[in-house]
mmCIF file with all atom_site columns, C-alpha atoms in Angstrom:
data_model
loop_
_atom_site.group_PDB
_atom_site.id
_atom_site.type_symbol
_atom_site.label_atom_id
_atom_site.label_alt_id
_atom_site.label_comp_id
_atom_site.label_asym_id
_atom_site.label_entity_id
_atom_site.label_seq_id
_atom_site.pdbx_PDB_ins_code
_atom_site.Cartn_x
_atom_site.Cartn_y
_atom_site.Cartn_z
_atom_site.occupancy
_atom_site.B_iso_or_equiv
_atom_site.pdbx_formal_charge
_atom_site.auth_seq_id
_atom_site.auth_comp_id
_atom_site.auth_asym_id
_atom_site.auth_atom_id
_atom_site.pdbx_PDB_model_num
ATOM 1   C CA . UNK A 1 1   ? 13.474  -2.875 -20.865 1.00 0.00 ? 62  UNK A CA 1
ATOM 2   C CA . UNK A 1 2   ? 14.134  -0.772 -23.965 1.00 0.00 ? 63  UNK A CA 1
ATOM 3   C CA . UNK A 1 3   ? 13.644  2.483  -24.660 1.00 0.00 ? 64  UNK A CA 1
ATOM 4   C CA . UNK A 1 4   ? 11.080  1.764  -26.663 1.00 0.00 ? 65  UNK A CA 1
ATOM 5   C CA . UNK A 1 5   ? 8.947   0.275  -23.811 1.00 0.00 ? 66  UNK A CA 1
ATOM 6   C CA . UNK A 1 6   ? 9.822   2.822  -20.880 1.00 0.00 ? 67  UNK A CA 1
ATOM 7   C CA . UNK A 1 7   ? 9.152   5.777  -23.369 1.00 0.00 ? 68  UNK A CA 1
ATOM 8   C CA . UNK A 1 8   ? 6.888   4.956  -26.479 1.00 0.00 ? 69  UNK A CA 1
ATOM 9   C CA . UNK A 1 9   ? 4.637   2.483  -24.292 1.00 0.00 ? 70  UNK A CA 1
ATOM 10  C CA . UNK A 1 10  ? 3.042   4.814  -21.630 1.00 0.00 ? 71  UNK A CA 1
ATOM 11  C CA . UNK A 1 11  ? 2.118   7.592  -24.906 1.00 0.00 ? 72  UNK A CA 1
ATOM 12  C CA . UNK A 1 12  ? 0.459   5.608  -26.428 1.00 0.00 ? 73  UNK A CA 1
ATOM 13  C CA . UNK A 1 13  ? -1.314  4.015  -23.587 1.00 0.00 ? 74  UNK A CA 1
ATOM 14  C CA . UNK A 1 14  ? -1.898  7.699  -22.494 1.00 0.00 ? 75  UNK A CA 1
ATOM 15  C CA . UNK A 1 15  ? -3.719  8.035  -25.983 1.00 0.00 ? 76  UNK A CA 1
ATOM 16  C CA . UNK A 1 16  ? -6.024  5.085  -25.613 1.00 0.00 ? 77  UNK A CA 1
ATOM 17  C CA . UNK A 1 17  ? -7.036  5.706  -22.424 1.00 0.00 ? 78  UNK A CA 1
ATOM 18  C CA . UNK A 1 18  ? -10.282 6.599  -22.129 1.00 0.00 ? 79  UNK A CA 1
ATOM 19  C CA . UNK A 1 19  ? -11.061 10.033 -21.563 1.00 0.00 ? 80  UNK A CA 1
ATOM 20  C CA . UNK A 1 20  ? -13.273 10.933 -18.409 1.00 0.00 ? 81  UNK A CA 1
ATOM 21  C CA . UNK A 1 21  ? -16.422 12.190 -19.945 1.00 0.00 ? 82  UNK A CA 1
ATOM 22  C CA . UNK A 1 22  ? -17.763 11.605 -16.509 1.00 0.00 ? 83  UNK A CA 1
ATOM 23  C CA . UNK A 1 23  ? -20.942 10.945 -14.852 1.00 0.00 ? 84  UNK A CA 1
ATOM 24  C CA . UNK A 1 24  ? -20.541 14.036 -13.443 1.00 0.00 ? 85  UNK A CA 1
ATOM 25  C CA . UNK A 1 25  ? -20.538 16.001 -16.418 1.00 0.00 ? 86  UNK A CA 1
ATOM 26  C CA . UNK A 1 26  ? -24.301 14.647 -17.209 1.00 0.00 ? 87  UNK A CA 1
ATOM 27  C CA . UNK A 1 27  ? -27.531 14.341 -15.033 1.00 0.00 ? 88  UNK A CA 1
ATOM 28  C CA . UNK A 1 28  ? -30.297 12.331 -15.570 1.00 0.00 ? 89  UNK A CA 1
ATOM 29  C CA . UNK A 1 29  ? -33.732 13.965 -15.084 1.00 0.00 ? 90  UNK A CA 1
ATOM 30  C CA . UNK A 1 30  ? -35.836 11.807 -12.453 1.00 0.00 ? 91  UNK A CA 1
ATOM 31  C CA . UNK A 1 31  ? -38.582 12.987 -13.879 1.00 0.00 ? 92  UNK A CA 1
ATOM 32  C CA . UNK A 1 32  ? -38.305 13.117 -17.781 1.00 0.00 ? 93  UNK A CA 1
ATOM 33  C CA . UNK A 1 33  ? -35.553 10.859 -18.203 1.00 0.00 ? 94  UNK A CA 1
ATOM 34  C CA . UNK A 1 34  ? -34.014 14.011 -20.073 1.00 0.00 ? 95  UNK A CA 1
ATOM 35  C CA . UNK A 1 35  ? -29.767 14.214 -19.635 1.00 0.00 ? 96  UNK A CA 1
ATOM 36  C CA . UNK A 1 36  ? -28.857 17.409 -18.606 1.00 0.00 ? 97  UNK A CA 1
ATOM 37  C CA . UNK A 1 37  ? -25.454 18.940 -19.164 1.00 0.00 ? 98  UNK A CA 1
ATOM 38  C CA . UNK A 1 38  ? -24.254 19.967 -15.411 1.00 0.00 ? 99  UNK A CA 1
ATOM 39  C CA . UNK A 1 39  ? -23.014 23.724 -16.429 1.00 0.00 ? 100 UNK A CA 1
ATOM 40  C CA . UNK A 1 40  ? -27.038 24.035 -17.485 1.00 0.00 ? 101 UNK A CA 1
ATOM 41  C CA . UNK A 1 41  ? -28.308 22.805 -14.883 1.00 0.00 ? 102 UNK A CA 1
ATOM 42  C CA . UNK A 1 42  ? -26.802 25.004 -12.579 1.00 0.00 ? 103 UNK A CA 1
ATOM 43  C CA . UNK A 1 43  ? -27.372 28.145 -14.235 1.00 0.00 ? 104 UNK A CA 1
ATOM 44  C CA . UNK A 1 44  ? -31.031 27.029 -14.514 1.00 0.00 ? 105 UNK A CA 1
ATOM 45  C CA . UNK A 1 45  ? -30.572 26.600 -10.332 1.00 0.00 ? 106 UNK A CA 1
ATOM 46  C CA . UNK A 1 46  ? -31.278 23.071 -10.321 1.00 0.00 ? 107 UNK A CA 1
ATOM 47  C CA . UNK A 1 47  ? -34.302 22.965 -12.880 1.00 0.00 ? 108 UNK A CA 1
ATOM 48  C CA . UNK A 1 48  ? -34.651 20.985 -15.719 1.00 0.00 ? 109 UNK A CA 1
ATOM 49  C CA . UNK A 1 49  ? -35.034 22.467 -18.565 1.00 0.00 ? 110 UNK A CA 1
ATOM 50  C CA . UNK A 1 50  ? -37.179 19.904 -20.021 1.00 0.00 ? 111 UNK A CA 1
ATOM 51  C CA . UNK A 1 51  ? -40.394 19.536 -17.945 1.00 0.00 ? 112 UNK A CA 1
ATOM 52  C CA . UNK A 1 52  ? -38.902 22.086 -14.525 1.00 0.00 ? 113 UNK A CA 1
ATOM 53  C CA . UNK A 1 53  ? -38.681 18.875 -12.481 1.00 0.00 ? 114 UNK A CA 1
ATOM 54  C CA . UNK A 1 54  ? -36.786 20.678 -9.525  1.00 0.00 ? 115 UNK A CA 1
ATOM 55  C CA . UNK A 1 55  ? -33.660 18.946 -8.275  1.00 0.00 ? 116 UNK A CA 1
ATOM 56  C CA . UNK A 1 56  ? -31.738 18.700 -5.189  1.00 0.00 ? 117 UNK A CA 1
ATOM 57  C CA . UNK A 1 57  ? -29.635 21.404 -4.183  1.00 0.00 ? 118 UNK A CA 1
ATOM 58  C CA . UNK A 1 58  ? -27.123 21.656 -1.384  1.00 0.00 ? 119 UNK A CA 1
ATOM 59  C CA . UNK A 1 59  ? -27.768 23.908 1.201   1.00 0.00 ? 120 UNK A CA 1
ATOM 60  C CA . UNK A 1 60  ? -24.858 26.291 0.068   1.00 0.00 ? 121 UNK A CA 1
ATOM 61  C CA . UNK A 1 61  ? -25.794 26.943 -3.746  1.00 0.00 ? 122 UNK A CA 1
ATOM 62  C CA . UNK A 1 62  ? -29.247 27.594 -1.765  1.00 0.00 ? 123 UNK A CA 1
ATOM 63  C CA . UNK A 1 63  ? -27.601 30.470 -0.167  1.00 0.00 ? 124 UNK A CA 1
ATOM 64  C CA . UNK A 1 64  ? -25.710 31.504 -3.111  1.00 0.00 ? 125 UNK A CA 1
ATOM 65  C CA . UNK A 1 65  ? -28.848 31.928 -5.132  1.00 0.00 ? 126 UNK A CA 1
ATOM 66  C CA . UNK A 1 66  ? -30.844 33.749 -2.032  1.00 0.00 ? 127 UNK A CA 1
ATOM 67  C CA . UNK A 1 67  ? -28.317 36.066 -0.619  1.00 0.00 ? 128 UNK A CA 1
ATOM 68  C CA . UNK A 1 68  ? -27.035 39.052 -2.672  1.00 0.00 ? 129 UNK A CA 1
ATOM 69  C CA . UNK A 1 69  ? -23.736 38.793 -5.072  1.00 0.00 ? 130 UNK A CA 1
ATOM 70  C CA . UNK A 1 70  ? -23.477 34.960 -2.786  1.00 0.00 ? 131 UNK A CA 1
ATOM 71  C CA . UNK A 1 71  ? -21.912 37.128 0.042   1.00 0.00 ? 132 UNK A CA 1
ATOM 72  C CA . UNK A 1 72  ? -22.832 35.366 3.296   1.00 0.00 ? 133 UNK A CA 1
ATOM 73  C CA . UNK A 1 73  ? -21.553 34.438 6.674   1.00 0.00 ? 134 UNK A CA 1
ATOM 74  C CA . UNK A 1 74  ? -22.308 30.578 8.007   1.00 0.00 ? 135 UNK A CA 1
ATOM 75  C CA . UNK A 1 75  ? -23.459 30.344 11.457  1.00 0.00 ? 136 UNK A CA 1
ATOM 76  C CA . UNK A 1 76  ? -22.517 27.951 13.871  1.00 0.00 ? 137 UNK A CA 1
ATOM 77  C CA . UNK A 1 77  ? -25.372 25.812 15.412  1.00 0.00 ? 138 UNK A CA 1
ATOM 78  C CA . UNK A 1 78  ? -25.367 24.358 18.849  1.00 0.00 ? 139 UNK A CA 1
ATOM 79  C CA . UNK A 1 79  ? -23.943 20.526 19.068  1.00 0.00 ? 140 UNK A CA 1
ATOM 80  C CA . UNK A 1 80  ? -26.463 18.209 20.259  1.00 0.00 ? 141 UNK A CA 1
ATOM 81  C CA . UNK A 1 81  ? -26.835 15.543 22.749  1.00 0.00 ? 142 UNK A CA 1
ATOM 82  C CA . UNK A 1 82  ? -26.221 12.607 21.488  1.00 0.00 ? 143 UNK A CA 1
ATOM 83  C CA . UNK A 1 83  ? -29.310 10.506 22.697  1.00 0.00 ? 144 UNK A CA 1
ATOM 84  C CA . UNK A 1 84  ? -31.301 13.038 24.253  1.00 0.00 ? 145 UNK A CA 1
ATOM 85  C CA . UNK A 1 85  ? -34.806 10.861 24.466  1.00 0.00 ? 146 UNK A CA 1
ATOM 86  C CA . UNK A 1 86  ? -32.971 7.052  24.124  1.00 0.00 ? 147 UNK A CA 1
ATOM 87  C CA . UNK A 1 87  ? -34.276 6.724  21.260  1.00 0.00 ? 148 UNK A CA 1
ATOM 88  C CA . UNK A 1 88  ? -34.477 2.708  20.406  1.00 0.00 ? 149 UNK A CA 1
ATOM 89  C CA . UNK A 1 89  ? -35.187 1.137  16.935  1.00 0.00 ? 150 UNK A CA 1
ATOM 90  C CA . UNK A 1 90  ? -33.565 -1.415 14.955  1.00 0.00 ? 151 UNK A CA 1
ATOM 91  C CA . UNK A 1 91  ? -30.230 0.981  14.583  1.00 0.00 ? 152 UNK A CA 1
ATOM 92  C CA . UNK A 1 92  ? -28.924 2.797  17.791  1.00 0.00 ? 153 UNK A CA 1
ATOM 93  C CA . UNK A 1 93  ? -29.774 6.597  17.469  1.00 0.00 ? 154 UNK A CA 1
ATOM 94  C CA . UNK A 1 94  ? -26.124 7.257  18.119  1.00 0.00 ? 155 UNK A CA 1
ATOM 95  C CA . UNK A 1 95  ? -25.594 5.374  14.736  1.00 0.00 ? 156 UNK A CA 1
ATOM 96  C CA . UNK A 1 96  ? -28.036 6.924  12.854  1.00 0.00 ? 157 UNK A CA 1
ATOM 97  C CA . UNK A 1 97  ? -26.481 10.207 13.623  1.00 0.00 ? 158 UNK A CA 1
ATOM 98  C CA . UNK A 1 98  ? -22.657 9.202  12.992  1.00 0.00 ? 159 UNK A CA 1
ATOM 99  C CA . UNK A 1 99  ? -23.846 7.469  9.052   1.00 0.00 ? 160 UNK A CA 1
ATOM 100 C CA . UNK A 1 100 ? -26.017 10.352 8.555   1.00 0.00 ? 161 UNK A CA 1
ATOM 101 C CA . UNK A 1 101 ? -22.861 12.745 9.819   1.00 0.00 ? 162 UNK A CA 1
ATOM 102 C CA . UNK A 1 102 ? -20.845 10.546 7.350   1.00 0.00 ? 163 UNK A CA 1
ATOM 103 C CA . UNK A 1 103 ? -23.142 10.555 4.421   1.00 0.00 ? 164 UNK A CA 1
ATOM 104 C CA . UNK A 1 104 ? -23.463 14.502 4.190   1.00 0.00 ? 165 UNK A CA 1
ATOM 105 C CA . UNK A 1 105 ? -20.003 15.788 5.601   1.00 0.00 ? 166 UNK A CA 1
ATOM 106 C CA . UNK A 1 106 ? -21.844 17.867 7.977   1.00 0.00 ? 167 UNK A CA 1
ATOM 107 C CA . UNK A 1 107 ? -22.539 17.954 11.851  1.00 0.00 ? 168 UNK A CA 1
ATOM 108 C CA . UNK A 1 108 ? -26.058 18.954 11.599  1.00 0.00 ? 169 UNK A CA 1
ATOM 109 C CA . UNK A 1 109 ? -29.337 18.367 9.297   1.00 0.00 ? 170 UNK A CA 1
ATOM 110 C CA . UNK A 1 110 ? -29.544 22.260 9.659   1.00 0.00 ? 171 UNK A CA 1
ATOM 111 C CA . UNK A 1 111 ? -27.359 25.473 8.157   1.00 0.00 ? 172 UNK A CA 1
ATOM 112 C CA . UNK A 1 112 ? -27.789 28.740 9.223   1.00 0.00 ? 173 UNK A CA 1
ATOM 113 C CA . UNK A 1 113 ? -26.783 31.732 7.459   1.00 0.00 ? 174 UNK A CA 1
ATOM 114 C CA . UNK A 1 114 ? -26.133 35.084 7.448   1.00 0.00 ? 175 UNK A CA 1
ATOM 115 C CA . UNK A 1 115 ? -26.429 37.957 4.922   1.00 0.00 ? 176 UNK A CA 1
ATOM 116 C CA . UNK A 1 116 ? -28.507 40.301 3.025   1.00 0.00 ? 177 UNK A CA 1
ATOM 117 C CA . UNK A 1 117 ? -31.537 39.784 0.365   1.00 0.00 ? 178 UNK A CA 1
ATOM 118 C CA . UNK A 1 118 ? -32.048 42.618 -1.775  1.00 0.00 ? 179 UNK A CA 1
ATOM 119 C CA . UNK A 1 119 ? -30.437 44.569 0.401   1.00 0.00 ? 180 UNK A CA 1
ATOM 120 C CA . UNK A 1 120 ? -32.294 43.877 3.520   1.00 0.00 ? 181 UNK A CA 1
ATOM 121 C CA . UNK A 1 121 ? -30.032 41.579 6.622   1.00 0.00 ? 182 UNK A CA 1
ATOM 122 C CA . UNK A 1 122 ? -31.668 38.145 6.818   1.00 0.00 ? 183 UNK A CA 1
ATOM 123 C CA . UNK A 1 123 ? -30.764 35.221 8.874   1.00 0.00 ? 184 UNK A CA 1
ATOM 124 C CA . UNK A 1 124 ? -31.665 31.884 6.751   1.00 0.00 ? 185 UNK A CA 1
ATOM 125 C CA . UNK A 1 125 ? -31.705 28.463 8.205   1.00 0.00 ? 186 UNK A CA 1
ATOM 126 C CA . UNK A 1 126 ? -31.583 25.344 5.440   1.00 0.00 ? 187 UNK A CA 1
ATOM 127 C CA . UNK A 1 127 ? -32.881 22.097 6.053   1.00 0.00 ? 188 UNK A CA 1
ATOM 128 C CA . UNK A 1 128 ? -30.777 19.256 4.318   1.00 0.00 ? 189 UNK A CA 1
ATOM 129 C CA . UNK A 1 129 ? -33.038 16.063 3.543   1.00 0.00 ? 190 UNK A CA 1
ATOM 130 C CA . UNK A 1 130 ? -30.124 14.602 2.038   1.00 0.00 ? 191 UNK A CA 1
#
């Protein structure tokens, strides 16, 4: 292999290659169809600026929008029982929980927080639907 090859090859190859403009850079608008650039949506705390459809938002930029300068303290929640009622459908209630545990990256459907709002303590608990 020349030099050519080993040096030349992977630059230019590094040129073409196509940038990542990212799908993560851009969000559609579910109701609109408007694409949002993600840096507005965020400072517009999840609403579009188009027709204030309002998005998703995780349970932590919640708390960093409710609680003063974002300064708050996660609490832990109790673990569960893992089939408390034996629950039957078509999926095992064991396996709903494990996907659902999967899916979100957390151990509960619930976050609980600590902090102040305006200056006042508050304890917060979030709901996740995702």
């Amino acid at each position: 292999m020349s030099w050519l090859s080993r040096v030349v090859r992977p630059k230019i190859q590094a040129v073409l290659r196509k940038r990542d403009t990212g799908d993560s850079l851009w969000q559609k608008c579910p109701a609109c169809d408007q694409m949002i650039f993600h840096r507005e949506l965020s400072d517009n705390l999840g609403v579009c600026p188009g027709c204030d459809h309002h998005m998703r938002i995780t349970p932590q930029d919640r708390f960093n929008a409710l609680f003063d300068n974002a300064h708050y303290e996660m609490l832990p929640t109790p673990q569960v029982m893992a089939d408390p009622l034996k629950f039957r459908d078509q999926k095992k209630y064991p396996d709903r929980l494990r996907e659902a545990r999967h899916n979100t990256g957390r151990d509960e459907a619930m976050s609980v927080a600590q902090g102040e709002i305006d200056t006042l303590p508050a304890t917060v608990a979030i709901q996740d639907f995702a």
